[in-house]
mmCIF file of C-alpha atoms in Angstrom:
data_model
loop_
_atom_site.group_PDB
_atom_site.id
_atom_site.type_symbol
_atom_site.label_atom_id
_atom_site.label_comp_id
_atom_site.label_asym_id
_atom_site.label_seq_id
_atom_site.Cartn_x
_atom_site.Cartn_y
_atom_site.Cartn_z
ATOM 1 C CA MET A 12 -4.996 -30.370 39.410
ATOM 2 C CA HIS A 13 -5.667 -27.608 36.990
ATOM 3 C CA VAL A 14 -4.091 -24.343 37.719
ATOM 4 C CA THR A 15 -4.571 -20.851 36.189
ATOM 5 C CA CYS A 16 -4.474 -17.107 37.363
ATOM 6 C CA HIS A 17 -7.152 -15.794 39.688
ATOM 7 C CA PRO A 18 -10.289 -17.624 41.159
ATOM 8 C CA GLU A 19 -12.657 -16.188 38.532
ATOM 9 C CA ARG A 20 -10.462 -17.663 35.738
ATOM 10 C CA ALA A 21 -10.452 -20.920 37.550
ATOM 11 C CA ALA A 22 -14.309 -20.895 37.416
ATOM 12 C CA VAL A 23 -14.191 -20.348 33.667
ATOM 13 C CA VAL A 24 -11.677 -23.290 33.275
ATOM 14 C CA GLY A 25 -13.750 -25.576 35.499
ATOM 15 C CA ASN A 26 -16.951 -24.776 33.459
ATOM 16 C CA SER A 27 -15.033 -25.326 30.208
ATOM 17 C CA LEU A 28 -13.923 -28.794 31.421
ATOM 18 C CA GLY A 29 -17.237 -29.717 32.570
ATOM 19 C CA LEU A 30 -16.208 -29.696 36.236
ATOM 20 C CA GLY A 31 -18.300 -26.713 37.325
ATOM 21 C CA PRO A 32 -17.234 -23.386 38.564
ATOM 22 C CA ALA A 33 -16.227 -24.419 42.095
ATOM 23 C CA SER A 34 -14.365 -27.621 41.426
ATOM 24 C CA ASP A 35 -11.729 -28.785 43.824
ATOM 25 C CA GLU A 36 -9.813 -29.885 40.723
ATOM 26 C CA VAL A 37 -9.289 -26.446 39.539
ATOM 27 C CA VAL A 38 -7.408 -23.551 41.454
ATOM 28 C CA GLY A 39 -6.878 -19.964 40.659
ATOM 29 C CA ILE A 40 -3.728 -18.270 42.198
ATOM 30 C CA PRO A 41 -5.314 -15.209 43.797
ATOM 31 C CA ASP A 42 -2.364 -12.770 42.697
ATOM 32 C CA SER A 43 -1.342 -10.622 39.766
ATOM 33 C CA LEU A 44 2.316 -11.334 39.754
ATOM 34 C CA SER A 45 3.061 -8.461 37.190
ATOM 35 C CA CYS A 46 1.866 -5.920 39.935
ATOM 36 C CA GLY A 47 4.163 -4.602 42.695
ATOM 37 C CA PRO A 48 7.536 -5.821 43.871
ATOM 38 C CA ALA A 49 8.748 -9.208 43.023
ATOM 39 C CA ALA A 50 11.249 -11.311 44.954
ATOM 40 C CA PRO A 51 12.514 -14.986 44.718
ATOM 41 C CA VAL A 52 10.510 -17.369 46.817
ATOM 42 C CA ARG A 53 12.921 -18.766 49.374
ATOM 43 C CA ASP A 54 10.180 -19.175 52.081
ATOM 44 C CA LEU A 55 6.688 -19.602 50.638
ATOM 45 C CA THR A 56 4.968 -18.620 53.929
ATOM 46 C CA ALA A 57 6.961 -15.374 54.299
ATOM 47 C CA TRP A 58 6.648 -14.638 50.592
ATOM 48 C CA CYS A 59 2.844 -14.967 50.570
ATOM 49 C CA ALA A 60 2.585 -12.720 53.789
ATOM 50 C CA GLU A 61 4.606 -10.004 52.032
ATOM 51 C CA ARG A 62 2.464 -10.201 48.975
ATOM 52 C CA GLU A 63 -0.751 -10.074 50.930
ATOM 53 C CA ALA A 64 0.560 -7.184 52.928
ATOM 54 C CA TRP A 65 1.480 -5.253 49.798
ATOM 55 C CA TRP A 66 -2.015 -5.751 48.366
ATOM 56 C CA ARG A 67 -3.568 -4.495 51.531
ATOM 57 C CA SER A 68 -1.564 -1.324 51.159
ATOM 58 C CA SER A 69 -3.019 -0.756 47.790
ATOM 59 C CA ASP A 70 -6.602 -0.908 49.068
ATOM 60 C CA GLY A 71 -8.759 1.077 51.484
ATOM 61 C CA ALA A 72 -8.791 4.816 52.359
ATOM 62 C CA PRO A 73 -5.658 6.521 53.827
ATOM 63 C CA GLY A 74 -5.301 5.549 57.471
ATOM 64 C CA GLU A 75 -7.718 2.686 57.426
ATOM 65 C CA ASP A 76 -6.506 -0.367 59.205
ATOM 66 C CA LEU A 77 -7.546 -3.209 57.042
ATOM 67 C CA PRO A 78 -7.730 -6.628 58.681
ATOM 68 C CA GLU A 79 -4.995 -9.238 58.294
ATOM 69 C CA ASN A 80 -7.312 -11.627 56.458
ATOM 70 C CA HIS A 81 -8.536 -8.913 54.027
ATOM 71 C CA TYR A 82 -6.967 -10.824 51.124
ATOM 72 C CA PRO A 83 -6.893 -14.470 52.471
ATOM 73 C CA GLY A 84 -6.088 -17.604 50.753
ATOM 74 C CA LEU A 85 -2.830 -17.053 48.850
ATOM 75 C CA LEU A 86 -0.686 -19.362 50.934
ATOM 76 C CA GLU A 87 -3.570 -22.015 51.137
ATOM 77 C CA THR A 88 -4.113 -21.946 47.461
ATOM 78 C CA CYS A 89 -0.445 -22.184 46.647
ATOM 79 C CA GLU A 90 0.149 -25.158 48.891
ATOM 80 C CA ARG A 91 -2.933 -26.913 47.543
ATOM 81 C CA ALA A 92 -1.592 -26.700 43.973
ATOM 82 C CA LEU A 93 1.889 -27.680 45.051
ATOM 83 C CA ALA A 94 0.706 -30.690 46.941
ATOM 84 C CA ALA A 95 -0.816 -32.216 43.665
ATOM 85 C CA PRO A 96 1.094 -35.008 41.980
ATOM 86 C CA GLU A 97 0.005 -33.772 38.552
ATOM 87 C CA LEU A 98 -0.524 -30.225 37.389
ATOM 88 C CA THR A 99 -2.133 -28.841 34.288
ATOM 89 C CA LEU A 100 -1.202 -25.201 33.925
ATOM 90 C CA TRP A 101 -3.585 -23.137 31.724
ATOM 91 C CA LEU A 102 -1.841 -20.167 30.228
ATOM 92 C CA GLU A 103 -2.845 -17.144 28.266
ATOM 93 C CA PRO A 104 -0.325 -14.961 26.403
ATOM 94 C CA GLY A 105 -0.302 -12.081 29.094
ATOM 95 C CA ALA A 106 2.368 -11.229 31.452
ATOM 96 C CA ASN A 107 0.545 -12.572 34.604
ATOM 97 C CA TYR A 108 0.263 -16.024 33.094
ATOM 98 C CA GLN A 109 3.875 -16.179 31.878
ATOM 99 C CA LEU A 110 5.056 -15.041 35.350
ATOM 100 C CA LEU A 111 2.789 -17.573 37.012
ATOM 101 C CA ALA A 112 4.444 -20.362 34.960
ATOM 102 C CA GLY A 113 7.754 -19.094 35.801
ATOM 103 C CA TRP A 114 7.027 -18.695 39.447
ATOM 104 C CA LEU A 115 5.544 -22.204 39.707
ATOM 105 C CA ALA A 116 8.506 -23.623 37.860
ATOM 106 C CA GLU A 117 10.910 -21.910 40.175
ATOM 107 C CA LEU A 118 9.076 -23.231 43.214
ATOM 108 C CA LEU A 119 8.921 -26.803 41.879
ATOM 109 C CA LEU A 120 12.625 -26.797 40.941
ATOM 110 C CA ALA A 121 13.589 -25.365 44.408
ATOM 111 C CA ARG A 122 11.523 -28.032 46.229
ATOM 112 C CA GLY A 123 12.821 -30.798 44.026
ATOM 113 C CA ALA A 124 9.196 -31.722 43.689
ATOM 114 C CA ASP A 125 8.391 -34.872 41.730
ATOM 115 C CA VAL A 126 5.402 -33.417 39.943
ATOM 116 C CA ARG A 127 4.217 -34.109 36.446
ATOM 117 C CA VAL A 128 3.395 -30.692 34.739
ATOM 118 C CA ASP A 129 1.433 -30.196 31.684
ATOM 119 C CA LEU A 130 1.132 -26.971 29.866
ATOM 120 C CA VAL A 131 -1.850 -25.820 27.831
ATOM 121 C CA GLN A 132 -1.548 -22.516 26.001
ATOM 122 C CA VAL A 133 -4.892 -20.899 25.028
ATOM 123 C CA GLU A 134 -5.779 -17.687 23.323
ATOM 124 C CA ARG A 135 -7.728 -16.329 26.266
ATOM 125 C CA ASP A 136 -9.379 -18.529 28.942
ATOM 126 C CA ALA A 137 -12.196 -15.927 29.485
ATOM 127 C CA LEU A 138 -13.491 -16.976 26.139
ATOM 128 C CA LEU A 139 -13.300 -20.654 26.665
ATOM 129 C CA THR A 140 -16.262 -22.916 26.279
ATOM 130 C CA PRO A 141 -16.372 -26.693 26.067
ATOM 131 C CA THR A 142 -16.590 -26.519 22.174
ATOM 132 C CA ARG A 143 -13.720 -24.008 22.043
ATOM 133 C CA LEU A 144 -11.182 -25.888 24.056
ATOM 134 C CA GLY A 145 -9.864 -27.302 20.847
ATOM 135 C CA ARG A 146 -8.518 -23.771 19.970
ATOM 136 C CA GLY A 147 -5.926 -24.355 22.797
ATOM 137 C CA ARG A 148 -2.614 -25.842 21.763
ATOM 138 C CA PRO A 149 -2.183 -29.510 22.525
ATOM 139 C CA ARG A 150 -1.156 -30.309 26.094
ATOM 140 C CA LYS A 151 2.501 -30.317 26.454
ATOM 141 C CA ARG A 152 4.358 -32.396 29.135
ATOM 142 C CA ALA A 153 7.040 -30.132 30.681
ATOM 143 C CA SER A 154 10.575 -31.510 30.865
ATOM 144 C CA LEU A 155 13.162 -30.423 33.348
ATOM 145 C CA SER A 156 14.698 -28.211 30.664
ATOM 146 C CA ASP A 157 11.174 -26.679 30.084
ATOM 147 C CA LEU A 158 10.762 -25.865 33.696
ATOM 148 C CA GLU A 159 14.137 -24.203 33.641
ATOM 149 C CA ARG A 160 13.136 -22.128 30.787
ATOM 150 C CA LEU A 161 9.843 -21.129 32.451
ATOM 151 C CA ALA A 162 11.625 -20.173 35.632
ATOM 152 C CA GLU A 163 14.015 -17.833 33.817
ATOM 153 C CA VAL A 164 11.087 -15.630 33.101
ATOM 154 C CA TRP A 165 10.432 -15.211 36.881
ATOM 155 C CA ARG A 166 14.161 -14.808 37.666
ATOM 156 C CA VAL A 167 14.548 -11.869 35.126
ATOM 157 C CA TRP A 168 11.504 -10.165 36.690
ATOM 158 C CA CYS A 169 12.994 -10.465 40.147
ATOM 159 C CA ALA A 170 16.380 -9.235 39.048
ATOM 160 C CA PRO A 171 17.583 -6.064 40.930
ATOM 161 C CA THR A 172 18.328 -4.273 37.737
ATOM 162 C CA PRO A 173 16.467 -4.239 34.387
ATOM 163 C CA ASP A 174 19.411 -5.587 32.404
ATOM 164 C CA PRO A 175 18.330 -9.120 32.470
ATOM 165 C CA ILE A 176 14.782 -8.504 31.320
ATOM 166 C CA LEU A 177 16.080 -6.224 28.541
ATOM 167 C CA GLU A 178 18.497 -9.010 27.417
ATOM 168 C CA TYR A 179 15.679 -11.624 27.466
ATOM 169 C CA ILE A 180 13.392 -9.488 25.360
ATOM 170 C CA ALA A 181 16.105 -8.899 22.803
ATOM 171 C CA ASN A 182 17.080 -12.482 22.522
ATOM 172 C CA PRO A 183 15.282 -14.164 19.658
ATOM 173 C CA ALA A 184 16.141 -17.594 20.997
ATOM 174 C CA ARG A 185 13.782 -17.007 23.890
ATOM 175 C CA PRO A 186 10.114 -18.000 23.539
ATOM 176 C CA ALA A 187 8.199 -15.333 21.659
ATOM 177 C CA LEU A 188 5.126 -15.354 24.034
ATOM 178 C CA SER A 189 7.426 -14.787 27.052
ATOM 179 C CA ARG A 190 9.347 -12.010 25.259
ATOM 180 C CA ALA A 191 6.060 -10.250 24.312
ATOM 181 C CA ALA A 192 4.698 -10.617 27.870
ATOM 182 C CA LEU A 193 7.946 -9.136 29.404
ATOM 183 C CA ARG A 194 7.977 -6.391 27.016
ATOM 184 C CA THR A 195 4.548 -5.127 28.258
ATOM 185 C CA LEU A 196 5.980 -4.961 31.725
ATOM 186 C CA LEU A 197 8.269 -2.128 30.674
ATOM 187 C CA ASP A 198 5.206 0.067 30.743
ATOM 188 C CA HIS A 199 5.410 -0.077 34.589
ATOM 189 C CA TYR A 200 8.507 2.021 34.454
ATOM 190 C CA PRO A 201 8.088 5.997 34.593
ATOM 191 C CA ARG A 202 7.979 7.429 31.127
ATOM 192 C CA SER A 203 10.818 9.706 29.968
ATOM 193 C CA GLN A 204 8.344 12.389 28.934
ATOM 194 C CA ASP A 205 6.619 13.100 32.295
ATOM 195 C CA GLY A 206 7.655 10.626 35.046
ATOM 196 C CA LEU A 207 4.371 8.723 35.072
ATOM 197 C CA ASN A 208 4.084 5.153 34.047
ATOM 198 C CA HIS A 209 1.903 4.316 31.166
ATOM 199 C CA TRP A 210 -1.100 3.266 33.354
ATOM 200 C CA GLU A 211 -0.927 6.352 35.558
ATOM 201 C CA TRP A 212 -0.888 8.450 32.498
ATOM 202 C CA ARG A 213 -3.954 6.713 31.031
ATOM 203 C CA CYS A 214 -5.843 6.837 34.287
ATOM 204 C CA LEU A 215 -5.144 10.546 34.908
ATOM 205 C CA HIS A 216 -6.486 11.227 31.420
ATOM 206 C CA ALA A 217 -9.559 9.116 32.148
ATOM 207 C CA LEU A 218 -10.227 11.123 35.398
ATOM 208 C CA ARG A 219 -9.892 14.425 33.449
ATOM 209 C CA ASP A 220 -11.609 13.481 30.238
ATOM 210 C CA HIS A 221 -14.258 10.930 31.151
ATOM 211 C CA SER A 222 -15.271 10.832 34.759
ATOM 212 C CA PRO A 223 -14.084 12.234 38.079
ATOM 213 C CA VAL A 224 -15.389 9.012 39.811
ATOM 214 C CA VAL A 225 -12.180 6.974 40.543
ATOM 215 C CA ALA A 226 -13.795 3.520 39.971
ATOM 216 C CA ARG A 227 -15.236 4.668 36.540
ATOM 217 C CA ALA A 228 -11.840 6.131 35.450
ATOM 218 C CA ILE A 229 -10.117 2.814 36.496
ATOM 219 C CA CYS A 230 -12.632 0.832 34.381
ATOM 220 C CA ASP A 231 -12.041 3.176 31.457
ATOM 221 C CA THR A 232 -8.324 2.519 31.852
ATOM 222 C CA LEU A 233 -8.624 -1.101 31.995
ATOM 223 C CA ILE A 234 -10.880 -1.558 28.911
ATOM 224 C CA ARG A 235 -8.596 -2.482 25.980
ATOM 225 C CA PRO A 236 -8.506 0.172 23.186
ATOM 226 C CA ASP A 237 -9.950 -2.502 20.786
ATOM 227 C CA GLY A 238 -12.692 -3.209 23.151
ATOM 228 C CA ASP A 239 -11.690 -6.884 23.397
ATOM 229 C CA GLY A 240 -11.724 -7.536 27.121
ATOM 230 C CA CYS A 241 -9.695 -5.829 29.845
ATOM 231 C CA GLU A 242 -6.080 -5.173 30.567
ATOM 232 C CA GLU A 243 -4.658 -7.629 33.118
ATOM 233 C CA ILE A 244 -2.918 -5.212 35.542
ATOM 234 C CA GLY A 245 -5.903 -5.075 37.779
ATOM 235 C CA ASP A 246 -8.164 -2.473 39.482
ATOM 236 C CA LEU A 247 -6.515 -2.706 42.843
ATOM 237 C CA TRP A 248 -3.079 -1.974 41.523
ATOM 238 C CA LEU A 249 -4.377 1.092 39.656
ATOM 239 C CA LEU A 250 -6.118 2.272 42.867
ATOM 240 C CA GLY A 251 -2.840 2.073 44.632
ATOM 241 C CA ARG A 252 -1.053 4.004 42.008
ATOM 242 C CA LEU A 253 -3.696 6.838 42.209
ATOM 243 C CA ARG A 254 -3.288 6.908 45.856
ATOM 244 C CA ARG A 255 0.417 7.361 45.528
ATOM 245 C CA LEU A 256 -0.103 10.179 43.146
ATOM 246 C CA GLY A 257 -2.429 11.955 45.487
ATOM 247 C CA ALA A 258 -0.671 11.404 48.724
ATOM 248 C CA ALA A 259 -0.642 14.300 51.096
ATOM 249 C CA ARG A 260 3.034 13.732 51.980
ATOM 250 C CA LEU A 261 4.008 14.858 48.491
ATOM 251 C CA ARG A 262 5.310 18.293 47.828
ATOM 252 C CA PHE A 263 3.095 18.665 44.855
ATOM 253 C CA PRO A 264 0.221 16.001 44.848
ATOM 254 C CA LEU A 265 -1.085 15.294 41.335
ATOM 255 C CA LEU A 266 -4.577 14.471 42.609
ATOM 256 C CA GLU A 267 -7.004 15.680 45.182
ATOM 257 C CA PHE A 268 -9.686 13.160 46.403
ATOM 258 C CA GLY A 269 -13.121 14.179 47.173
ATOM 259 C CA SER A 270 -14.908 13.293 50.386
ATOM 260 C CA THR A 271 -16.954 10.171 50.445
ATOM 261 C CA SER A 272 -18.931 8.227 52.990
ATOM 262 C CA VAL A 273 -17.691 5.002 51.524
ATOM 263 C CA PRO A 274 -14.390 3.894 53.140
ATOM 264 C CA ARG A 275 -12.714 3.178 49.826
ATOM 265 C CA ILE A 276 -11.068 5.756 47.565
ATOM 266 C CA GLY A 277 -12.250 3.773 44.590
ATOM 267 C CA PHE A 278 -15.760 4.797 45.159
ATOM 268 C CA GLY A 279 -15.083 8.452 45.669
ATOM 269 C CA THR A 280 -13.982 11.161 43.278
ATOM 270 C CA ALA A 281 -10.808 12.810 42.363
ATOM 271 C CA ARG A 282 -9.693 15.815 40.388
ATOM 272 C CA LEU A 283 -6.288 16.794 38.888
ATOM 273 C CA THR A 284 -4.370 19.478 40.776
ATOM 274 C CA ASP A 285 -2.508 22.207 38.921
ATOM 275 C CA ALA A 286 0.663 20.017 39.265
ATOM 276 C CA GLY A 287 -1.325 17.017 37.789
ATOM 277 C CA GLU A 288 -2.592 18.997 34.852
ATOM 278 C CA SER A 289 0.957 20.348 34.117
ATOM 279 C CA VAL A 290 2.354 16.788 34.252
ATOM 280 C CA ILE A 291 -0.089 15.320 31.813
ATOM 281 C CA ALA A 292 0.241 18.464 29.555
ATOM 282 C CA GLY A 293 3.990 17.579 29.373
ATOM 283 C CA THR A 294 5.137 20.895 30.945
ATOM 284 C CA ALA A 295 6.239 19.358 34.229
ATOM 285 C CA ASP A 296 7.751 16.023 35.413
ATOM 286 C CA ALA A 297 6.305 13.997 38.189
ATOM 287 C CA ILE A 298 9.704 12.715 39.371
ATOM 288 C CA THR A 299 11.236 16.207 39.333
ATOM 289 C CA LEU A 300 8.299 17.535 41.386
ATOM 290 C CA ASN A 301 7.942 14.754 43.937
ATOM 291 C CA GLY A 302 10.832 12.326 43.596
ATOM 292 C CA ILE A 303 10.162 8.663 43.435
ATOM 293 C CA GLU A 304 10.437 5.528 45.640
ATOM 294 C CA ASP A 305 8.999 2.577 43.909
ATOM 295 C CA ARG A 306 9.575 -1.067 42.926
ATOM 296 C CA VAL A 307 9.093 -2.479 39.443
ATOM 297 C CA GLY A 308 9.450 -6.250 39.773
ATOM 298 C CA GLY A 309 12.905 -6.643 41.624
ATOM 299 C CA VAL A 310 14.141 -3.147 40.569
ATOM 300 C CA THR A 311 14.143 -0.281 43.062
ATOM 301 C CA LEU A 312 13.534 3.261 41.637
ATOM 302 C CA LYS A 313 14.615 5.995 43.889
ATOM 303 C CA SER A 314 15.126 9.695 43.406
ATOM 304 C CA PRO A 315 16.726 11.630 44.777
ATOM 305 C CA GLY A 316 19.451 9.394 46.021
ATOM 306 C CA GLY A 317 19.472 6.436 43.586
ATOM 307 C CA PRO A 318 19.015 5.272 40.094
ATOM 308 C CA VAL A 319 15.865 5.656 38.048
ATOM 309 C CA TRP A 320 15.033 3.872 34.820
ATOM 310 C CA ARG A 321 12.650 5.595 32.434
ATOM 311 C CA ARG A 322 10.633 4.187 29.634
ATOM 312 C CA SER A 323 11.622 5.472 26.219
ATOM 313 C CA GLU A 324 10.946 4.456 22.595
ATOM 314 C CA SER A 325 14.121 2.475 22.582
ATOM 315 C CA GLY A 326 13.503 0.634 25.835
ATOM 316 C CA LEU A 327 14.737 1.969 29.171
ATOM 317 C CA GLU A 328 17.198 4.794 29.940
ATOM 318 C CA ARG A 329 18.925 5.209 33.287
ATOM 319 C CA THR A 330 19.062 8.542 35.095
ATOM 320 C CA ASP A 331 20.601 9.199 38.462
ATOM 321 C CA ARG A 332 18.721 12.228 39.380
#
């Protein structure tokens, strides 16, 4: 069984292997593990239900009651992969892939599963063709110690404080790809300058400078600055972040959403409020204005009433206000 991130990636891998885009021999785990809260997988059924509930909360219009099966298939796909006697895990350098490898290794170790796991590291599976498969590194059989090393990536992401992830990133003995991937996840923390995370800051600028259409601003944010593909954080996660910034319950919402007949904010418009303009201008701070209650991996950010870690040039800085 071949495993990678996301069903659309699985189709690419299937085509590249000559198996076709809908092969039963290739599965894409329908989740972006770098997005939202992370927790150890003690019960796979409960864990998948919590992930699907979180994704539903990031989609739709405020007050819309999305059906329970709006994001179906996570548990079934995971069980299908775990039932295979042999797994080939196709990995890119990005955080979602490194977290997937760690998450899968943690599951296999916890279950004591007698599964043979091969690892194939490629530059980017979206660019794979049958003639380019040779650009991937040779397939490597994962030993028990390899699985433990992979699982450590998932464990530090699930830790209740950022200390383990910072120690991992700073340790030159850890794999360079995993360290680089985890370093990108620090951008999910609010910035020291304005209380927005990196992606919120980019998306608010796109709304103001490029297009008031939310879907267009999200696309502009996802396109890599070098034009080479898209960022891996995902459109639904960004949509959920914008909904939070424009929530009516906030004392000073940073966004105001326009009316739309389509029951998804992503297809409507939004404009920055005066508070939003002040925040991206650097003259106001989003957390000072509205507080924060958020999760980055396993870390809870809460203000007032709890610790907040902010992204700075040196890494992360803790504040208790």
